[in-house]
Amino acid sequence: MREIFRSTALLLATLMLTTVGHAKDYNAGLANIDMTDPETQKPVRALVWYPTHATGPAVQRGPFRLDVVENAPAASGPHPLILLSHGNAGSPLGHRDTGQALAEAGFIVAAPLHAGDNFQDQSLLGTDLLLKSRPRSISALIDKIIHDRRFQADGQRIGFIGFSAGGFTGLALLGARPSLGQMGLHCKLHTDDAFCQYVKEDFGAPDPIDGLADPRIRAAVIMAPNTSLFNDADLQKIDKPMLLMAAEKDQILTAPYHAIRVSQLSPGVREFWIMENAQHFSFLAPFPEAMRAELGELAEDRPGFDRQASHQEINQKTTAFLEEFLY
């Protein structure tokens, strides 16, 4: 289960920004916020994109060039708050274009570097602790942001975006109960799910974890989620509005067993978009041509797939959906 991410995790540290063009109402501010993960007690740093009227030069963070204004004053609020959850062994900067686009449309976007499951540290992969840590760290980050006067967040208008394991995180926050045992059962029944080649352990009985839902989240955008952790009954209970996205040629989470399954079971799905000819990592922001060989499958696309154009569509759909349910 861990191997597919270990081989590419360090490469995420070398991602570079490719700006996606879009109309904007604001400039994007960028700030850090620090918190403690409530399950592991590890320090967590989150990136926060937010609307500002300030202008300034692009920001360089290591190898990243970001078209944002760092630590600028926020535009007068209150602003809707979106929580963004990256995939296994990932980074918030894998969705940097979406954070910027939403900030320019008037949203605050807060994205943690998940404890024990990021490009620097995968120590919690395959553990019950991670299943608790991911959603509970999102809830703790909500508390942190809405009480931080810098950002002027509206605690009554909260949404969520999650990719891959971030999609599992969102489904748990919406009320589904995860279980490693359920994942093991799924893979015994569906050996043709590509994901299951990485599941080597017998996790025992599918005992679901309760108490992860956060009722403050009103709407969610779920991208290529891992749903092997959930039973059908729990997915059928999710009725909060969802924009669900899938990669047609997903080579990691075979769509019929994951995203398509959610579309068939969950009454909350308001829109289901299958991104044609896309693979799993097509949901990561586009990379410069010079980086693609080094980044491997994170940057590889199928012949004829235009990641740049597809991300413009991802960001447009995401913004329109969240505006519909949070404005």
mmCIF file of C-alpha atoms in Angstrom:
data_model
loop_
_atom_site.group_PDB
_atom_site.id
_atom_site.type_symbol
_atom_site.label_atom_id
_atom_site.label_comp_id
_atom_site.label_asym_id
_atom_site.label_seq_id
_atom_site.Cartn_x
_atom_site.Cartn_y
_atom_site.Cartn_z
ATOM 1 C CA MET A 1 0.000 0.000 0.000
ATOM 2 C CA ARG A 2 2.869 2.346 0.819
ATOM 3 C CA GLU A 3 5.177 1.544 -2.094
ATOM 4 C CA ILE A 4 3.376 3.464 -4.835
ATOM 5 C CA PHE A 5 3.704 6.691 -2.875
ATOM 6 C CA ARG A 6 7.238 6.273 -1.503
ATOM 7 C CA SER A 7 8.746 6.225 -4.975
ATOM 8 C CA THR A 8 7.249 9.614 -5.844
ATOM 9 C CA ALA A 9 6.823 11.342 -2.499
ATOM 10 C CA LEU A 10 10.106 13.269 -2.463
ATOM 11 C CA LEU A 11 9.447 14.509 -5.970
ATOM 12 C CA LEU A 12 6.538 16.581 -4.673
ATOM 13 C CA ALA A 13 9.075 18.784 -2.929
ATOM 14 C CA THR A 14 10.271 19.963 -6.345
ATOM 15 C CA LEU A 15 6.924 20.923 -7.852
ATOM 16 C CA MET A 16 6.799 24.290 -9.585
ATOM 17 C CA LEU A 17 3.873 26.606 -10.167
ATOM 18 C CA THR A 18 2.087 26.802 -13.489
ATOM 19 C CA THR A 19 -0.481 29.582 -13.400
ATOM 20 C CA VAL A 20 -3.929 28.767 -14.739
ATOM 21 C CA GLY A 21 -5.634 31.747 -16.337
ATOM 22 C CA HIS A 22 -9.046 32.827 -15.057
ATOM 23 C CA ALA A 23 -11.067 35.924 -14.316
ATOM 24 C CA LYS A 24 -10.659 37.176 -10.775
ATOM 25 C CA ASP A 25 -12.396 39.429 -8.267
ATOM 26 C CA TYR A 26 -9.434 39.667 -5.877
ATOM 27 C CA ASN A 27 -5.748 38.974 -5.697
ATOM 28 C CA ALA A 28 -4.663 35.880 -3.787
ATOM 29 C CA GLY A 29 -2.990 36.264 -0.424
ATOM 30 C CA LEU A 30 -0.955 33.458 1.109
ATOM 31 C CA ALA A 31 -0.075 32.813 4.740
ATOM 32 C CA ASN A 32 0.961 29.974 7.022
ATOM 33 C CA ILE A 33 -0.985 28.812 10.025
ATOM 34 C CA ASP A 34 0.409 26.348 12.573
ATOM 35 C CA MET A 35 -1.579 23.896 14.651
ATOM 36 C CA THR A 36 -1.243 20.582 16.461
ATOM 37 C CA ASP A 37 -2.769 17.447 15.005
ATOM 38 C CA PRO A 38 -5.327 16.333 17.623
ATOM 39 C CA GLU A 39 -4.635 12.602 17.135
ATOM 40 C CA THR A 40 -0.844 12.431 16.829
ATOM 41 C CA GLN A 41 0.048 15.648 18.680
ATOM 42 C CA LYS A 42 2.439 16.373 15.813
ATOM 43 C CA PRO A 43 2.871 19.951 14.603
ATOM 44 C CA VAL A 44 1.027 20.686 11.372
ATOM 45 C CA ARG A 45 1.582 23.631 9.069
ATOM 46 C CA ALA A 46 -1.220 24.649 6.749
ATOM 47 C CA LEU A 47 -1.178 26.974 3.769
ATOM 48 C CA VAL A 48 -3.992 29.514 3.588
ATOM 49 C CA TRP A 49 -4.952 31.228 0.340
ATOM 50 C CA TYR A 50 -7.345 34.134 0.843
ATOM 51 C CA PRO A 51 -8.769 37.156 -0.996
ATOM 52 C CA THR A 52 -6.879 40.433 -0.790
ATOM 53 C CA HIS A 53 -6.787 43.744 -2.633
ATOM 54 C CA ALA A 54 -3.048 44.064 -2.045
ATOM 55 C CA THR A 55 -0.554 43.710 -4.851
ATOM 56 C CA GLY A 56 3.033 42.595 -4.832
ATOM 57 C CA PRO A 57 5.683 40.507 -6.556
ATOM 58 C CA ALA A 58 5.418 36.757 -6.908
ATOM 59 C CA VAL A 59 6.559 34.744 -3.895
ATOM 60 C CA GLN A 60 9.393 32.239 -4.039
ATOM 61 C CA ARG A 61 9.179 29.365 -1.554
ATOM 62 C CA GLY A 62 12.063 27.065 -2.241
ATOM 63 C CA PRO A 63 11.528 25.882 -5.825
ATOM 64 C CA PHE A 64 7.984 27.247 -5.935
ATOM 65 C CA ARG A 65 7.095 30.503 -7.631
ATOM 66 C CA LEU A 66 3.621 31.495 -6.444
ATOM 67 C CA ASP A 67 1.543 34.300 -7.946
ATOM 68 C CA VAL A 68 0.313 35.461 -4.541
ATOM 69 C CA VAL A 69 0.859 38.302 -2.081
ATOM 70 C CA GLU A 70 2.384 36.888 1.073
ATOM 71 C CA ASN A 71 0.893 37.923 4.436
ATOM 72 C CA ALA A 72 -1.193 40.681 2.859
ATOM 73 C CA PRO A 73 -4.267 42.039 4.686
ATOM 74 C CA ALA A 74 -7.416 40.137 3.779
ATOM 75 C CA ALA A 75 -10.179 41.872 1.865
ATOM 76 C CA SER A 76 -13.163 42.820 4.021
ATOM 77 C CA GLY A 77 -15.174 39.729 4.906
ATOM 78 C CA PRO A 78 -16.657 37.510 5.992
ATOM 79 C CA HIS A 79 -15.496 35.016 3.357
ATOM 80 C CA PRO A 80 -16.581 31.395 2.821
ATOM 81 C CA LEU A 81 -14.020 28.896 4.089
ATOM 82 C CA ILE A 82 -12.863 25.861 2.094
ATOM 83 C CA LEU A 83 -10.725 23.080 3.545
ATOM 84 C CA LEU A 84 -8.470 21.291 1.049
ATOM 85 C CA SER A 85 -7.022 17.818 1.697
ATOM 86 C CA HIS A 86 -4.186 16.398 -0.421
ATOM 87 C CA GLY A 87 -3.637 12.747 -1.332
ATOM 88 C CA ASN A 88 -1.353 10.169 0.269
ATOM 89 C CA ALA A 89 2.269 11.358 0.483
ATOM 90 C CA GLY A 90 1.183 14.652 -1.043
ATOM 91 C CA SER A 91 1.345 18.371 -0.430
ATOM 92 C CA PRO A 92 -1.107 21.287 -0.522
ATOM 93 C CA LEU A 93 0.989 22.697 -3.358
ATOM 94 C CA GLY A 94 -0.181 19.851 -5.559
ATOM 95 C CA HIS A 95 -3.439 21.846 -5.781
ATOM 96 C CA ARG A 96 -1.887 25.312 -5.783
ATOM 97 C CA ASP A 97 -3.822 26.436 -8.860
ATOM 98 C CA THR A 98 -7.155 25.623 -7.198
ATOM 99 C CA GLY A 99 -6.197 27.421 -3.976
ATOM 100 C CA GLN A 100 -5.245 30.512 -5.933
ATOM 101 C CA ALA A 101 -8.315 30.429 -8.195
ATOM 102 C CA LEU A 102 -10.699 30.174 -5.255
ATOM 103 C CA ALA A 103 -8.965 32.958 -3.328
ATOM 104 C CA GLU A 104 -9.285 35.185 -6.397
ATOM 105 C CA ALA A 105 -13.020 34.359 -6.418
ATOM 106 C CA GLY A 106 -13.455 35.394 -2.764
ATOM 107 C CA PHE A 107 -12.906 32.144 -0.831
ATOM 108 C CA ILE A 108 -10.463 31.296 1.930
ATOM 109 C CA VAL A 109 -8.748 27.963 1.245
ATOM 110 C CA ALA A 110 -6.918 26.250 4.127
ATOM 111 C CA ALA A 111 -4.831 23.181 3.298
ATOM 112 C CA PRO A 112 -2.852 21.218 5.909
ATOM 113 C CA LEU A 113 0.242 19.145 5.294
ATOM 114 C CA HIS A 114 -1.285 16.024 6.856
ATOM 115 C CA ALA A 115 0.701 14.586 9.760
ATOM 116 C CA GLY A 116 2.355 11.260 8.937
ATOM 117 C CA ASP A 117 1.000 11.307 5.380
ATOM 118 C CA ASN A 118 2.871 13.831 3.276
ATOM 119 C CA PHE A 119 5.802 14.013 0.871
ATOM 120 C CA GLN A 120 8.264 14.169 3.790
ATOM 121 C CA ASP A 121 6.705 11.633 6.171
ATOM 122 C CA GLN A 122 4.566 8.571 5.406
ATOM 123 C CA SER A 123 4.838 6.972 8.850
ATOM 124 C CA LEU A 124 1.065 6.682 9.398
ATOM 125 C CA LEU A 125 0.123 5.050 6.085
ATOM 126 C CA GLY A 126 -1.948 1.907 6.622
ATOM 127 C CA THR A 127 -2.857 2.711 10.247
ATOM 128 C CA ASP A 128 -6.105 3.359 12.103
ATOM 129 C CA LEU A 129 -4.456 6.454 13.512
ATOM 130 C CA LEU A 130 -4.267 7.996 10.046
ATOM 131 C CA LEU A 131 -7.979 7.330 9.442
ATOM 132 C CA LYS A 132 -8.706 9.394 12.555
ATOM 133 C CA SER A 133 -5.983 11.988 12.110
ATOM 134 C CA ARG A 134 -6.895 13.185 8.631
ATOM 135 C CA PRO A 135 -10.527 14.215 9.244
ATOM 136 C CA ARG A 136 -9.943 15.408 12.804
ATOM 137 C CA SER A 137 -7.064 17.626 11.687
ATOM 138 C CA ILE A 138 -9.455 19.232 9.176
ATOM 139 C CA SER A 139 -11.962 19.921 11.960
ATOM 140 C CA ALA A 140 -9.204 21.376 14.130
ATOM 141 C CA LEU A 141 -8.081 23.579 11.245
ATOM 142 C CA ILE A 142 -11.645 24.887 10.837
ATOM 143 C CA ASP A 143 -11.565 25.954 14.493
ATOM 144 C CA LYS A 144 -8.182 27.586 14.013
ATOM 145 C CA ILE A 145 -9.138 29.567 10.907
ATOM 146 C CA ILE A 146 -12.502 30.869 12.070
ATOM 147 C CA HIS A 147 -10.884 32.252 15.240
ATOM 148 C CA ASP A 148 -7.950 33.848 13.401
ATOM 149 C CA ARG A 149 -8.881 37.466 12.720
ATOM 150 C CA ARG A 150 -6.389 37.750 9.863
ATOM 151 C CA PHE A 151 -8.635 35.890 7.446
ATOM 152 C CA GLN A 152 -12.209 36.996 8.289
ATOM 153 C CA ALA A 153 -13.707 33.563 7.681
ATOM 154 C CA ASP A 154 -17.445 32.916 7.849
ATOM 155 C CA GLY A 155 -17.987 29.976 10.189
ATOM 156 C CA GLN A 156 -21.465 29.406 8.707
ATOM 157 C CA ARG A 157 -20.239 28.875 5.130
ATOM 158 C CA ILE A 158 -17.755 26.020 5.079
ATOM 159 C CA GLY A 159 -16.904 23.670 2.216
ATOM 160 C CA PHE A 160 -14.348 20.990 1.471
ATOM 161 C CA ILE A 161 -12.154 19.794 -1.413
ATOM 162 C CA GLY A 162 -10.301 16.477 -1.327
ATOM 163 C CA PHE A 163 -8.262 14.418 -3.783
ATOM 164 C CA SER A 164 -7.654 10.643 -3.507
ATOM 165 C CA ALA A 165 -7.000 10.044 0.223
ATOM 166 C CA GLY A 166 -8.273 13.593 0.603
ATOM 167 C CA GLY A 167 -11.490 12.305 -0.957
ATOM 168 C CA PHE A 168 -11.711 9.601 1.710
ATOM 169 C CA THR A 169 -11.110 12.366 4.271
ATOM 170 C CA GLY A 170 -14.043 14.345 2.896
ATOM 171 C CA LEU A 171 -16.394 11.376 2.864
ATOM 172 C CA ALA A 172 -15.523 10.700 6.513
ATOM 173 C CA LEU A 173 -16.216 14.337 7.381
ATOM 174 C CA LEU A 174 -19.586 14.016 5.625
ATOM 175 C CA GLY A 175 -20.533 11.048 7.797
ATOM 176 C CA ALA A 176 -19.149 7.813 6.307
ATOM 177 C CA ARG A 177 -17.200 5.679 8.802
ATOM 178 C CA PRO A 178 -13.835 4.338 7.593
ATOM 179 C CA SER A 179 -12.308 0.985 8.447
ATOM 180 C CA LEU A 180 -9.065 -0.729 7.450
ATOM 181 C CA GLY A 181 -10.931 -4.013 7.812
ATOM 182 C CA GLN A 182 -13.471 -2.796 5.247
ATOM 183 C CA MET A 183 -10.586 -1.980 2.902
ATOM 184 C CA GLY A 184 -9.206 -5.498 3.332
ATOM 185 C CA LEU A 185 -12.632 -6.986 2.632
ATOM 186 C CA HIS A 186 -13.004 -4.783 -0.448
ATOM 187 C CA CYS A 187 -9.724 -6.056 -1.843
ATOM 188 C CA LYS A 188 -10.613 -9.691 -1.207
ATOM 189 C CA LEU A 189 -13.794 -9.173 -3.214
ATOM 190 C CA HIS A 190 -12.349 -6.928 -5.959
ATOM 191 C CA THR A 191 -8.915 -8.195 -6.877
ATOM 192 C CA ASP A 192 -9.178 -6.379 -10.217
ATOM 193 C CA ASP A 193 -9.207 -2.981 -8.468
ATOM 194 C CA ALA A 194 -5.753 -1.553 -9.284
ATOM 195 C CA PHE A 195 -5.497 -0.109 -5.779
ATOM 196 C CA CYS A 196 -5.605 -3.566 -4.204
ATOM 197 C CA GLN A 197 -2.204 -4.608 -5.514
ATOM 198 C CA TYR A 198 -0.782 -2.316 -2.817
ATOM 199 C CA VAL A 199 -2.875 -3.744 0.020
ATOM 200 C CA LYS A 200 -0.809 -6.605 1.445
ATOM 201 C CA GLU A 201 -2.078 -6.845 5.009
ATOM 202 C CA ASP A 202 -5.053 -8.621 6.565
ATOM 203 C CA PHE A 203 -6.676 -5.929 8.702
ATOM 204 C CA GLY A 204 -9.218 -8.168 10.372
ATOM 205 C CA ALA A 205 -12.876 -7.305 11.041
ATOM 206 C CA PRO A 206 -14.323 -4.199 9.350
ATOM 207 C CA ASP A 207 -14.968 -2.228 12.539
ATOM 208 C CA PRO A 208 -15.912 1.326 11.489
ATOM 209 C CA ILE A 209 -14.512 4.392 13.243
ATOM 210 C CA ASP A 210 -17.235 6.654 14.615
ATOM 211 C CA GLY A 211 -17.158 10.316 15.514
ATOM 212 C CA LEU A 212 -15.334 11.794 12.516
ATOM 213 C CA ALA A 213 -18.188 13.721 10.872
ATOM 214 C CA ASP A 214 -18.133 17.515 10.987
ATOM 215 C CA PRO A 215 -21.644 18.943 10.450
ATOM 216 C CA ARG A 216 -20.232 22.421 9.774
ATOM 217 C CA ILE A 217 -19.207 21.328 6.264
ATOM 218 C CA ARG A 218 -22.083 22.234 3.943
ATOM 219 C CA ALA A 219 -20.767 21.109 0.538
ATOM 220 C CA ALA A 220 -17.809 19.180 -0.867
ATOM 221 C CA VAL A 221 -15.838 18.651 -4.049
ATOM 222 C CA ILE A 222 -14.520 15.083 -4.078
ATOM 223 C CA MET A 223 -11.855 14.154 -6.664
ATOM 224 C CA ALA A 224 -10.931 10.517 -7.442
ATOM 225 C CA PRO A 225 -11.678 9.329 -3.887
ATOM 226 C CA ASN A 226 -10.528 6.121 -2.233
ATOM 227 C CA THR A 227 -13.822 4.553 -1.132
ATOM 228 C CA SER A 228 -12.528 1.080 -0.261
ATOM 229 C CA LEU A 229 -12.622 2.093 3.409
ATOM 230 C CA PHE A 230 -16.425 2.489 3.499
ATOM 231 C CA ASN A 231 -19.382 0.138 3.363
ATOM 232 C CA ASP A 232 -22.362 0.769 1.093
ATOM 233 C CA ALA A 233 -24.727 1.697 3.914
ATOM 234 C CA ASP A 234 -22.553 4.582 5.087
ATOM 235 C CA LEU A 235 -22.102 5.976 1.575
ATOM 236 C CA GLN A 236 -25.874 5.844 1.112
ATOM 237 C CA LYS A 237 -26.305 8.168 4.120
ATOM 238 C CA ILE A 238 -24.289 11.047 2.677
ATOM 239 C CA ASP A 239 -26.774 13.686 1.571
ATOM 240 C CA LYS A 240 -24.696 16.884 1.745
ATOM 241 C CA PRO A 241 -24.184 18.407 -1.739
ATOM 242 C CA MET A 242 -21.203 16.944 -3.571
ATOM 243 C CA LEU A 243 -19.472 17.674 -6.840
ATOM 244 C CA LEU A 244 -17.838 14.337 -7.650
ATOM 245 C CA MET A 245 -14.968 14.031 -10.136
ATOM 246 C CA ALA A 246 -13.363 10.915 -11.580
ATOM 247 C CA ALA A 247 -10.497 10.141 -13.934
ATOM 248 C CA GLU A 248 -11.744 7.977 -16.794
ATOM 249 C CA LYS A 249 -8.441 6.048 -16.997
ATOM 250 C CA ASP A 250 -7.582 6.073 -13.289
ATOM 251 C CA GLN A 251 -4.700 3.617 -12.876
ATOM 252 C CA ILE A 252 -4.622 3.820 -9.060
ATOM 253 C CA LEU A 253 -8.262 3.781 -7.923
ATOM 254 C CA THR A 254 -10.270 1.940 -10.562
ATOM 255 C CA ALA A 255 -13.232 4.272 -11.080
ATOM 256 C CA PRO A 256 -16.116 1.732 -10.931
ATOM 257 C CA TYR A 257 -14.970 0.684 -7.439
ATOM 258 C CA HIS A 258 -14.456 4.214 -6.164
ATOM 259 C CA ALA A 259 -15.817 7.424 -7.713
ATOM 260 C CA ILE A 260 -18.503 5.689 -9.769
ATOM 261 C CA ARG A 261 -19.526 3.722 -6.675
ATOM 262 C CA VAL A 262 -20.104 6.978 -4.784
ATOM 263 C CA SER A 263 -22.151 8.345 -7.690
ATOM 264 C CA GLN A 264 -24.411 5.290 -7.557
ATOM 265 C CA LEU A 265 -24.850 5.193 -3.773
ATOM 266 C CA SER A 266 -24.738 8.706 -2.341
ATOM 267 C CA PRO A 267 -27.826 10.928 -2.679
ATOM 268 C CA GLY A 268 -25.661 13.983 -2.029
ATOM 269 C CA VAL A 269 -24.007 13.809 -5.454
ATOM 270 C CA ARG A 270 -25.381 16.794 -7.363
ATOM 271 C CA GLU A 271 -22.975 16.579 -10.275
ATOM 272 C CA PHE A 272 -20.679 13.794 -11.449
ATOM 273 C CA TRP A 273 -17.949 14.644 -13.930
ATOM 274 C CA ILE A 274 -15.740 11.979 -15.482
ATOM 275 C CA MET A 275 -12.634 13.671 -16.864
ATOM 276 C CA GLU A 276 -12.117 11.981 -20.221
ATOM 277 C CA ASN A 277 -8.779 10.298 -20.904
ATOM 278 C CA ALA A 278 -7.461 11.424 -17.502
ATOM 279 C CA GLN A 279 -5.367 9.339 -15.123
ATOM 280 C CA HIS A 280 -5.269 9.523 -11.323
ATOM 281 C CA PHE A 281 -2.568 12.169 -11.003
ATOM 282 C CA SER A 282 -4.170 14.329 -13.673
ATOM 283 C CA PHE A 283 -5.870 16.040 -10.723
ATOM 284 C CA LEU A 284 -2.494 17.453 -9.642
ATOM 285 C CA ALA A 285 -1.678 20.887 -11.027
ATOM 286 C CA PRO A 286 0.245 20.959 -14.330
ATOM 287 C CA PHE A 287 4.033 20.847 -14.291
ATOM 288 C CA PRO A 288 6.587 22.634 -16.476
ATOM 289 C CA GLU A 289 7.792 20.563 -19.422
ATOM 290 C CA ALA A 290 11.331 20.423 -18.057
ATOM 291 C CA MET A 291 10.148 18.705 -14.856
ATOM 292 C CA ARG A 292 7.994 15.979 -16.350
ATOM 293 C CA ALA A 293 10.620 13.305 -16.880
ATOM 294 C CA GLU A 294 11.842 13.665 -13.294
ATOM 295 C CA LEU A 295 8.351 13.594 -11.807
ATOM 296 C CA GLY A 296 7.343 10.376 -13.560
ATOM 297 C CA GLU A 297 3.737 9.271 -13.177
ATOM 298 C CA LEU A 298 2.827 12.405 -11.211
ATOM 299 C CA ALA A 299 3.235 14.424 -14.396
ATOM 300 C CA GLU A 300 2.570 11.830 -17.096
ATOM 301 C CA ASP A 301 -0.636 12.133 -19.088
ATOM 302 C CA ARG A 302 -2.156 9.942 -21.755
ATOM 303 C CA PRO A 303 -1.714 10.996 -25.390
ATOM 304 C CA GLY A 304 -4.166 13.746 -26.244
ATOM 305 C CA PHE A 305 -4.890 14.771 -22.641
ATOM 306 C CA ASP A 306 -4.362 18.488 -21.958
ATOM 307 C CA ARG A 307 -3.773 18.919 -18.222
ATOM 308 C CA GLN A 308 -3.584 22.699 -18.459
ATOM 309 C CA ALA A 309 -7.000 23.002 -20.117
ATOM 310 C CA SER A 310 -8.477 20.344 -17.828
ATOM 311 C CA HIS A 311 -7.388 22.258 -14.732
ATOM 312 C CA GLN A 312 -9.054 25.372 -16.013
ATOM 313 C CA GLU A 313 -12.232 23.299 -16.199
ATOM 314 C CA ILE A 314 -11.636 21.755 -12.758
ATOM 315 C CA ASN A 315 -11.245 25.191 -11.218
ATOM 316 C CA GLN A 316 -14.245 26.631 -13.044
ATOM 317 C CA LYS A 317 -16.495 23.748 -12.009
ATOM 318 C CA THR A 318 -15.215 23.825 -8.434
ATOM 319 C CA THR A 319 -15.697 27.566 -8.077
ATOM 320 C CA ALA A 320 -19.196 27.515 -9.599
ATOM 321 C CA PHE A 321 -20.314 24.620 -7.393
ATOM 322 C CA LEU A 322 -19.027 26.166 -4.173
ATOM 323 C CA GLU A 323 -20.541 29.530 -5.077
ATOM 324 C CA GLU A 324 -23.901 27.819 -5.619
ATOM 325 C CA PHE A 325 -23.957 26.162 -2.201
ATOM 326 C CA LEU A 326 -21.999 28.632 -0.051
ATOM 327 C CA TYR A 327 -23.139 32.041 -1.313
#
